């Protein structure tokens, strides 16, 4: 036997199969597995039957993954590093993943609603039909959206659980690529939707490049992409090296882009307006949870020893995000663009919880994400219900007098707007109080002052919509309110959670506090 053959034999003998904790990874694997089944359904099942198979299959996958997370959550201190250290399974991760799954289930009600023109193969082929006017592209494309949604949700779950930067980058792409496609599937305003998808894709590609470049720089500094190793390297060295600081800055660009923070927010209004409203609801809720979860993991684990270096930067980003989102929203006349700028302002509020760098900040941020997600889906669900001859009546002037035409729908939408504004006895007030209190305890009182001022500014454009709905005369050709069972269920769930988390928030606060008490696994 030659020397090279001996070396090859030894090398092969030393190779060991990676150890995968399938029980810990089960929820993500289930979602990805159902997504693959959905692709097979698209390839093997006739067009007329795809819708009837995809909807229950998607629901079962999301619900099954959520039940699995509940099973993992009841175990004592679920602090595990799985998949050879690539994935961290801990209490905050399980909370974030459970929140994503529940919000995705509620968003599924909107996506699967046939009457809003989303997925009716027969009707979508008819010019002038509801599906043609309102829906996501029909025929073969419409049913393909279900596996795309599952891949996106699976990527979001992995994004919040990634324990090294390369896994986080892969999760970022798995989450983003389906969303790029989904944003371009609107049928009535096709050019606007495709323009939004292209903008999202191009800007998302730039942000991914920044993220990957930052990962390379941090690897060059720490010699590893694992978050715990980066934390060790920053703890053992003076944290002023240009390589480290540049890596943190570039990595932050990728994370803040997904968060929609200023100055990386330019994509949000165009994408929210151009994308089909059910897809917008999914993005505005689930994507935000995933982005904040990944941000928390990076800054609370990998960069915990660098807080004195990155906190001033985050202070500036949070202040700009809150003020820019609130001020520019005042000038908006399209409701979806207004909610997009509102989402930007709320991203700033969430950053105040991140800046707190404490267990209370983590707990308040987790609660805020759950509360804001339900309110957001409910608000976008109401928008899908108000229609005129051209489809959704998105312009504010078309909502004049809606409180007289349909007081229940207008009242529910007004309630969601008040929750966004942070009025007491709503989940919005409790969420803001939680993150602001944590920020004050963390020494960020000036940041909270800016947050309160921003909330006061934001209240103006929320109240303006309410005034238009209830104190303006309805036009003769005003929009109609189309109520369907799935959309009404989404609205009811959003309103119920908004009320419960505002009036009786303590149980959810306890759950979030218990999740935050374990912090993140190293």
XYZ file of C-alpha atoms in Angstrom:
522
model
C 0.000 0.000 0.000
C 1.402 3.368 -1.025
C 1.802 6.282 1.360
C -0.960 8.281 -0.310
C -3.321 5.333 -0.022
C -2.585 5.060 3.708
C -3.230 8.761 4.195
C -6.511 8.494 2.286
C -7.572 5.506 4.382
C -6.816 7.342 7.613
C -8.582 10.449 6.427
C -11.677 8.513 5.462
C -11.659 6.630 8.733
C -11.513 9.853 10.716
C -14.586 11.297 9.044
C -17.629 11.138 11.281
C -21.218 11.796 10.367
C -22.549 15.024 11.865
C -24.736 14.598 14.910
C -28.177 16.143 14.428
C -30.637 16.527 17.295
C -33.787 15.848 15.293
C -36.030 16.396 18.275
C -34.691 19.902 18.823
C -34.720 20.723 15.109
C -38.123 19.123 14.553
C -40.274 22.251 14.133
C -38.042 23.695 11.419
C -37.610 20.343 9.692
C -41.376 19.849 9.685
C -41.995 23.213 8.034
C -39.316 22.613 5.403
C -40.566 19.066 4.821
C -44.138 20.240 4.228
C -42.773 22.915 1.890
C -41.067 20.200 -0.169
C -44.329 18.235 -0.217
C -46.043 21.364 -1.486
C -43.570 21.543 -4.363
C -44.346 17.910 -5.207
C -48.047 18.712 -5.156
C -47.422 21.467 -7.701
C -45.549 19.016 -9.909
C -47.832 15.984 -9.658
C -51.376 17.181 -8.921
C -53.763 18.712 -11.431
C -54.317 22.447 -11.323
C -57.913 22.217 -10.162
C -57.002 20.209 -7.053
C -53.876 22.001 -5.915
C -55.703 24.650 -3.889
C -57.715 22.053 -1.971
C -54.551 20.138 -1.050
C -52.167 22.997 -0.392
C -54.304 24.891 2.138
C -54.842 22.033 4.642
C -51.277 20.822 4.050
C -49.862 24.248 4.876
C -52.124 24.618 7.891
C -51.143 21.183 9.184
C -47.432 21.934 8.757
C -47.593 25.245 10.608
C -49.871 23.944 13.354
C -47.806 20.786 13.826
C -44.604 22.805 14.148
C -46.246 25.058 16.738
C -47.379 22.063 18.810
C -43.849 20.681 18.609
C -42.480 23.966 19.936
C -44.950 23.820 22.827
C -43.653 20.351 23.680
C -40.060 21.601 23.615
C -41.024 24.635 25.684
C -42.427 22.674 28.602
C -39.044 21.089 29.234
C -36.918 22.600 31.978
C -34.441 25.169 30.665
C -34.347 24.257 26.957
C -30.768 25.427 26.428
C -29.220 23.325 23.693
C -26.786 23.838 20.857
C -27.865 21.581 18.010
C -26.591 20.622 14.552
C -22.897 20.707 15.482
C -23.259 24.118 17.058
C -25.005 25.757 14.100
C -28.406 26.164 15.787
C -29.249 27.372 19.264
C -32.443 26.001 20.798
C -33.274 28.093 23.842
C -36.274 29.728 25.465
C -36.127 33.054 23.541
C -35.759 31.176 20.265
C -38.749 28.959 20.992
C -40.814 32.035 21.900
C -39.845 33.785 18.665
C -40.446 30.690 16.552
C -43.820 30.099 18.169
C -44.768 33.716 17.518
C -43.765 33.396 13.857
C -45.834 30.229 13.432
C -48.957 31.669 15.059
C -48.740 34.860 13.002
C -48.175 32.789 9.871
C -51.318 30.763 10.644
C -53.366 33.952 10.947
C -51.827 35.306 7.727
C -52.761 32.033 6.040
C -56.419 32.901 6.597
C -55.939 35.975 4.404
C -53.848 34.225 1.776
C -56.279 31.329 1.448
C -59.416 33.489 1.343
C -60.998 32.762 -2.009
C -63.448 35.637 -1.952
C -60.726 38.247 -1.746
C -59.522 37.036 -5.107
C -56.381 35.364 -3.901
C -56.741 31.778 -5.036
C -59.683 30.928 -7.256
C -58.419 29.299 -10.464
C -61.744 29.434 -12.243
C -62.606 33.015 -11.332
C -59.117 34.335 -11.790
C -59.198 33.571 -15.479
C -62.228 35.807 -16.011
C -61.482 39.431 -16.860
C -62.991 41.769 -14.326
C -63.540 39.077 -11.698
C -62.715 39.594 -8.046
C -59.629 37.465 -8.421
C -58.496 39.456 -11.419
C -59.038 42.756 -9.607
C -57.695 41.915 -6.164
C -55.792 38.757 -6.060
C -52.429 37.268 -6.211
C -51.553 35.831 -9.602
C -53.811 32.905 -10.237
C -53.701 29.622 -12.055
C -50.517 27.664 -11.455
C -48.791 30.542 -9.654
C -51.364 31.046 -6.944
C -51.061 27.589 -5.431
C -47.286 27.759 -5.628
C -47.434 30.549 -3.088
C -48.135 28.061 -0.279
C -44.777 26.232 -0.475
C -43.101 29.611 -1.008
C -44.727 30.799 2.202
C -43.552 27.687 4.058
C -39.978 28.087 2.840
C -40.049 31.724 3.953
C -41.446 30.805 7.387
C -38.864 28.033 7.775
C -36.121 30.514 6.920
C -37.483 32.925 9.518
C -37.410 30.198 12.155
C -33.823 29.310 11.308
C -32.857 32.991 11.213
C -33.839 33.439 14.848
C -32.101 30.215 15.924
C -28.822 30.494 14.003
C -25.838 30.136 16.301
C -23.185 31.043 13.735
C -23.076 33.733 11.093
C -22.926 31.415 8.076
C -26.064 29.576 9.168
C -27.682 32.954 9.744
C -26.745 34.041 6.219
C -28.213 30.866 4.708
C -31.392 31.414 6.724
C -31.505 35.024 5.531
C -31.490 33.891 1.907
C -33.993 31.079 2.462
C -36.302 33.608 4.103
C -35.811 36.371 1.547
C -35.905 34.648 -1.843
C -39.509 33.387 -1.531
C -40.598 36.824 -0.301
C -39.113 38.471 -3.395
C -41.297 36.245 -5.556
C -44.402 36.621 -3.410
C -44.201 40.414 -3.566
C -44.483 40.345 -7.356
C -47.641 38.250 -7.612
C -50.314 40.959 -7.421
C -52.528 40.835 -10.465
C -54.488 44.063 -10.662
C -51.595 46.488 -10.140
C -49.136 44.159 -11.772
C -46.498 46.724 -12.730
C -46.508 48.257 -9.259
C -46.189 44.815 -7.708
C -43.360 43.756 -9.989
C -41.586 47.057 -9.388
C -41.849 46.442 -5.649
C -40.454 42.928 -6.060
C -37.494 44.171 -8.110
C -36.701 46.911 -5.596
C -36.929 44.459 -2.735
C -34.701 41.983 -4.570
C -32.006 44.499 -5.526
C -31.842 46.197 -2.138
C -32.076 42.831 -0.392
C -29.143 41.558 -2.465
C -27.067 44.572 -1.409
C -27.948 44.037 2.241
C -27.041 40.334 1.991
C -23.685 41.298 0.508
C -23.041 43.664 3.424
C -24.011 40.906 5.862
C -21.689 38.405 4.208
C -18.803 40.888 4.040
C -19.273 41.677 7.722
C -19.236 37.952 8.460
C -15.926 37.617 6.615
C -14.374 40.470 8.587
C -15.542 39.048 11.910
C -14.165 35.658 10.900
C -10.863 37.317 10.111
C -10.862 38.875 13.569
C -12.113 35.969 15.684
C -11.059 32.991 13.559
C -14.594 31.600 13.793
C -18.109 32.430 12.685
C -19.726 30.966 15.798
C -21.352 33.619 17.949
C -19.886 32.315 21.204
C -16.362 32.274 19.742
C -16.757 35.852 18.547
C -17.902 36.819 22.054
C -14.825 35.137 23.533
C -12.515 36.880 21.079
C -14.011 40.301 21.818
C -13.791 39.645 25.546
C -10.109 38.745 25.402
C -9.048 41.689 23.261
C -9.362 45.430 23.432
C -12.342 45.911 21.057
C -10.928 48.815 19.141
C -9.464 47.007 16.146
C -10.676 48.381 12.796
C -11.343 44.867 11.466
C -13.756 44.144 14.302
C -15.523 47.503 14.151
C -15.904 47.312 10.363
C -17.315 43.804 10.652
C -19.872 44.927 13.230
C -20.903 47.872 11.061
C -21.371 45.806 7.899
C -23.163 43.015 9.738
C -25.499 45.582 11.265
C -26.416 46.892 7.817
C -27.792 43.495 6.806
C -29.774 43.105 10.014
C -31.128 46.659 10.079
C -32.255 46.353 6.465
C -34.536 43.443 7.318
C -35.706 45.368 10.337
C -36.561 48.385 8.169
C -34.581 50.808 10.322
C -33.409 54.184 9.062
C -31.377 54.712 6.867
C -32.125 51.278 5.404
C -35.914 51.654 5.244
C -36.390 52.876 1.655
C -37.729 49.522 0.449
C -40.529 49.227 2.971
C -43.179 51.701 1.697
C -42.861 50.600 -1.936
C -42.885 46.900 -1.121
C -45.769 47.160 1.341
C -47.823 49.122 -1.183
C -47.033 47.001 -4.229
C -47.205 43.521 -2.705
C -50.543 41.705 -2.395
C -52.052 42.749 0.919
C -52.083 39.218 2.418
C -48.378 38.936 1.621
C -47.812 42.387 3.117
C -49.504 41.206 6.312
C -47.207 38.173 6.443
C -44.117 40.317 5.905
C -45.122 43.086 8.302
C -45.596 40.607 11.129
C -43.434 37.508 10.690
C -40.434 39.064 8.948
C -40.174 41.714 11.654
C -40.164 39.051 14.362
C -37.421 37.126 12.565
C -35.299 40.227 11.972
C -35.531 41.401 15.580
C -34.839 37.872 16.829
C -31.648 37.604 14.783
C -30.603 41.097 15.871
C -31.088 40.161 19.520
C -29.058 36.990 19.113
C -26.144 38.758 17.404
C -25.937 41.712 19.782
C -26.759 39.794 22.973
C -24.453 36.825 22.290
C -21.677 37.608 19.810
C -21.277 41.295 20.638
C -22.245 41.382 24.301
C -18.732 42.513 25.258
C -18.870 45.304 22.694
C -21.981 47.055 23.977
C -20.089 50.290 24.668
C -19.053 50.337 21.015
C -22.314 49.441 19.248
C -24.825 51.098 21.580
C -24.024 54.684 20.424
C -24.577 53.586 16.835
C -27.872 51.927 17.755
C -28.918 55.041 19.668
C -28.589 57.092 16.502
C -30.375 54.488 14.381
C -33.250 54.161 16.870
C -33.763 57.933 17.134
C -33.753 58.407 13.356
C -36.026 55.405 12.863
C -38.660 56.608 15.324
C -38.699 60.207 14.093
C -38.441 59.554 10.346
C -41.133 56.874 10.438
C -43.551 59.072 12.394
C -42.924 62.335 10.517
C -43.043 60.993 6.959
C -46.161 58.952 7.741
C -48.028 62.247 8.202
C -47.661 63.023 4.482
C -48.988 59.664 3.266
C -52.408 59.311 1.641
C -52.168 55.609 0.834
C -53.080 53.466 3.828
C -50.578 50.703 3.087
C -47.740 53.218 2.749
C -48.881 54.862 5.966
C -48.747 51.530 7.779
C -45.318 50.931 6.252
C -43.960 54.121 7.802
C -45.756 53.203 10.995
C -43.876 49.907 10.913
C -40.621 51.834 10.526
C -41.431 53.868 13.641
C -42.276 50.692 15.561
C -38.928 49.221 14.509
C -37.363 52.163 16.336
C -39.425 51.391 19.432
C -38.224 47.791 19.288
C -34.615 48.954 19.070
C -35.030 50.685 22.427
C -35.573 47.245 23.928
C -32.480 45.912 22.150
C -30.388 48.832 23.417
C -31.402 48.038 27.004
C -29.111 44.956 26.834
C -30.841 43.368 29.793
C -33.253 40.595 30.637
C -36.038 43.175 30.945
C -35.186 44.552 27.513
C -35.318 41.085 25.982
C -38.600 40.292 27.741
C -40.226 43.568 26.684
C -39.080 43.121 23.094
C -40.507 39.605 22.921
C -43.856 40.813 24.223
C -43.871 43.784 21.840
C -43.276 41.519 18.841
C -46.197 39.261 19.683
C -48.566 42.148 20.380
C -47.584 44.194 17.333
C -47.791 41.195 14.999
C -51.450 40.465 15.719
C -52.449 44.117 15.495
C -50.672 44.475 12.154
C -52.328 41.455 10.579
C -55.725 42.670 11.779
C -55.164 46.119 10.262
C -54.123 44.748 6.869
C -57.038 42.295 6.969
C -59.436 45.230 7.312
C -57.805 46.907 4.301
C -58.559 43.844 2.174
C -62.260 44.164 3.075
C -62.768 47.731 1.793
C -63.061 47.647 -2.008
C -64.293 49.615 -4.929
C -64.483 48.939 -8.653
C -60.707 49.148 -8.998
C -59.931 46.692 -6.227
C -58.813 47.581 -2.733
C -59.647 51.158 -1.794
C -56.193 52.057 -0.556
C -56.396 55.838 -0.854
C -57.404 57.626 2.324
C -60.036 59.734 0.554
C -61.962 56.587 -0.367
C -62.427 55.797 3.336
C -64.373 58.998 3.955
C -67.601 58.245 5.779
C -66.826 54.552 6.208
C -67.954 54.825 9.815
C -71.471 55.609 8.557
C -71.498 52.953 5.861
C -69.988 50.177 7.978
C -69.501 51.264 11.592
C -68.226 47.868 12.781
C -65.425 47.630 10.238
C -64.468 51.273 10.718
C -64.582 50.867 14.496
C -62.311 47.821 14.439
C -59.828 49.588 12.163
C -59.889 52.627 14.444
C -59.170 50.336 17.384
C -56.132 48.904 15.605
C -54.889 52.423 14.864
C -55.285 53.397 18.516
C -53.304 50.315 19.481
C -50.522 51.401 17.107
C -50.583 54.795 18.807
C -50.139 53.153 22.214
C -53.446 54.150 23.790
C -53.964 52.534 27.247
C -55.935 49.297 27.484
C -54.467 48.139 24.171
C -51.530 45.835 23.563
C -49.629 48.706 21.966
C -49.542 50.621 25.234
C -48.338 47.598 27.205
C -45.653 46.806 24.654
C -44.299 50.351 24.568
C -44.369 50.575 28.347
C -42.369 47.345 28.608
C -39.571 48.384 26.227
C -39.461 51.983 27.464
C -39.191 50.883 31.097
C -36.365 48.506 30.198
C -34.587 51.300 28.314
C -34.892 53.665 31.297
C -33.499 50.997 33.608
C -30.651 50.557 31.131
C -29.739 54.232 31.217
C -31.379 55.216 27.923
C -33.837 57.768 29.281
C -33.202 60.324 26.467
C -34.069 57.619 23.974
C -37.383 57.049 25.723
C -38.126 60.780 25.593
C -37.639 60.673 21.822
C -39.882 57.614 21.693
C -42.677 59.397 23.540
C -42.385 62.409 21.223
C -42.451 60.103 18.210
C -45.548 58.366 19.566
C -47.265 61.749 19.938
C -46.428 62.622 16.335
C -47.652 59.237 15.148
C -50.948 59.713 16.980
C -51.717 62.589 14.597
C -51.905 60.509 11.427
C -53.700 57.668 13.191
C -56.352 60.110 14.424
C -56.547 61.676 10.976
C -57.722 58.372 9.522
C -60.308 58.034 12.295
C -61.587 61.564 11.636
C -61.908 60.826 7.914
C -63.844 57.639 8.599
C -66.280 59.002 11.180
C -66.530 62.744 10.586
C -66.638 62.957 6.799
C -69.605 62.476 4.524
C -69.486 59.272 2.470
C -69.238 59.639 -1.292
C -72.062 58.375 -3.451
C -69.708 55.968 -5.174
C -67.897 55.023 -1.996
C -66.277 51.619 -1.550
C -68.133 48.556 -0.391
C -67.167 46.338 2.520
C -66.780 42.701 1.504
C -66.776 40.428 4.538
C -65.703 36.802 4.297
C -65.343 34.191 7.007
C -61.532 33.715 6.785
C -60.793 37.445 6.686
C -63.318 38.156 9.442
C -61.656 35.440 11.526
C -58.254 37.089 11.034
C -59.686 40.459 12.052
C -61.402 38.930 15.091
C -58.213 37.183 16.210
C -56.193 40.347 15.814
C -58.726 42.434 17.748
C -59.097 39.828 20.498
C -55.370 39.525 21.110
C -55.001 43.319 21.017
C -57.658 43.657 23.716
C -56.467 40.780 25.883
C -52.818 41.869 25.830
C -53.925 45.385 26.695
C -56.362 44.560 29.504
C -54.803 41.346 30.891
C -51.181 41.371 29.706
C -49.640 39.670 32.709
C -49.837 36.035 31.499
C -48.040 36.886 28.248
C -45.592 39.106 30.098
C -44.854 36.161 32.384
C -44.270 33.871 29.413
C -41.978 36.438 27.785
C -40.191 37.013 31.104
C -39.683 33.302 31.626
C -38.290 32.975 28.095
C -35.956 35.919 28.663
C -34.789 34.625 32.043
C -32.658 32.004 30.301
C -31.285 34.534 27.800
C -29.610 32.958 24.762
C -27.625 29.750 24.724
C -23.908 30.197 24.018
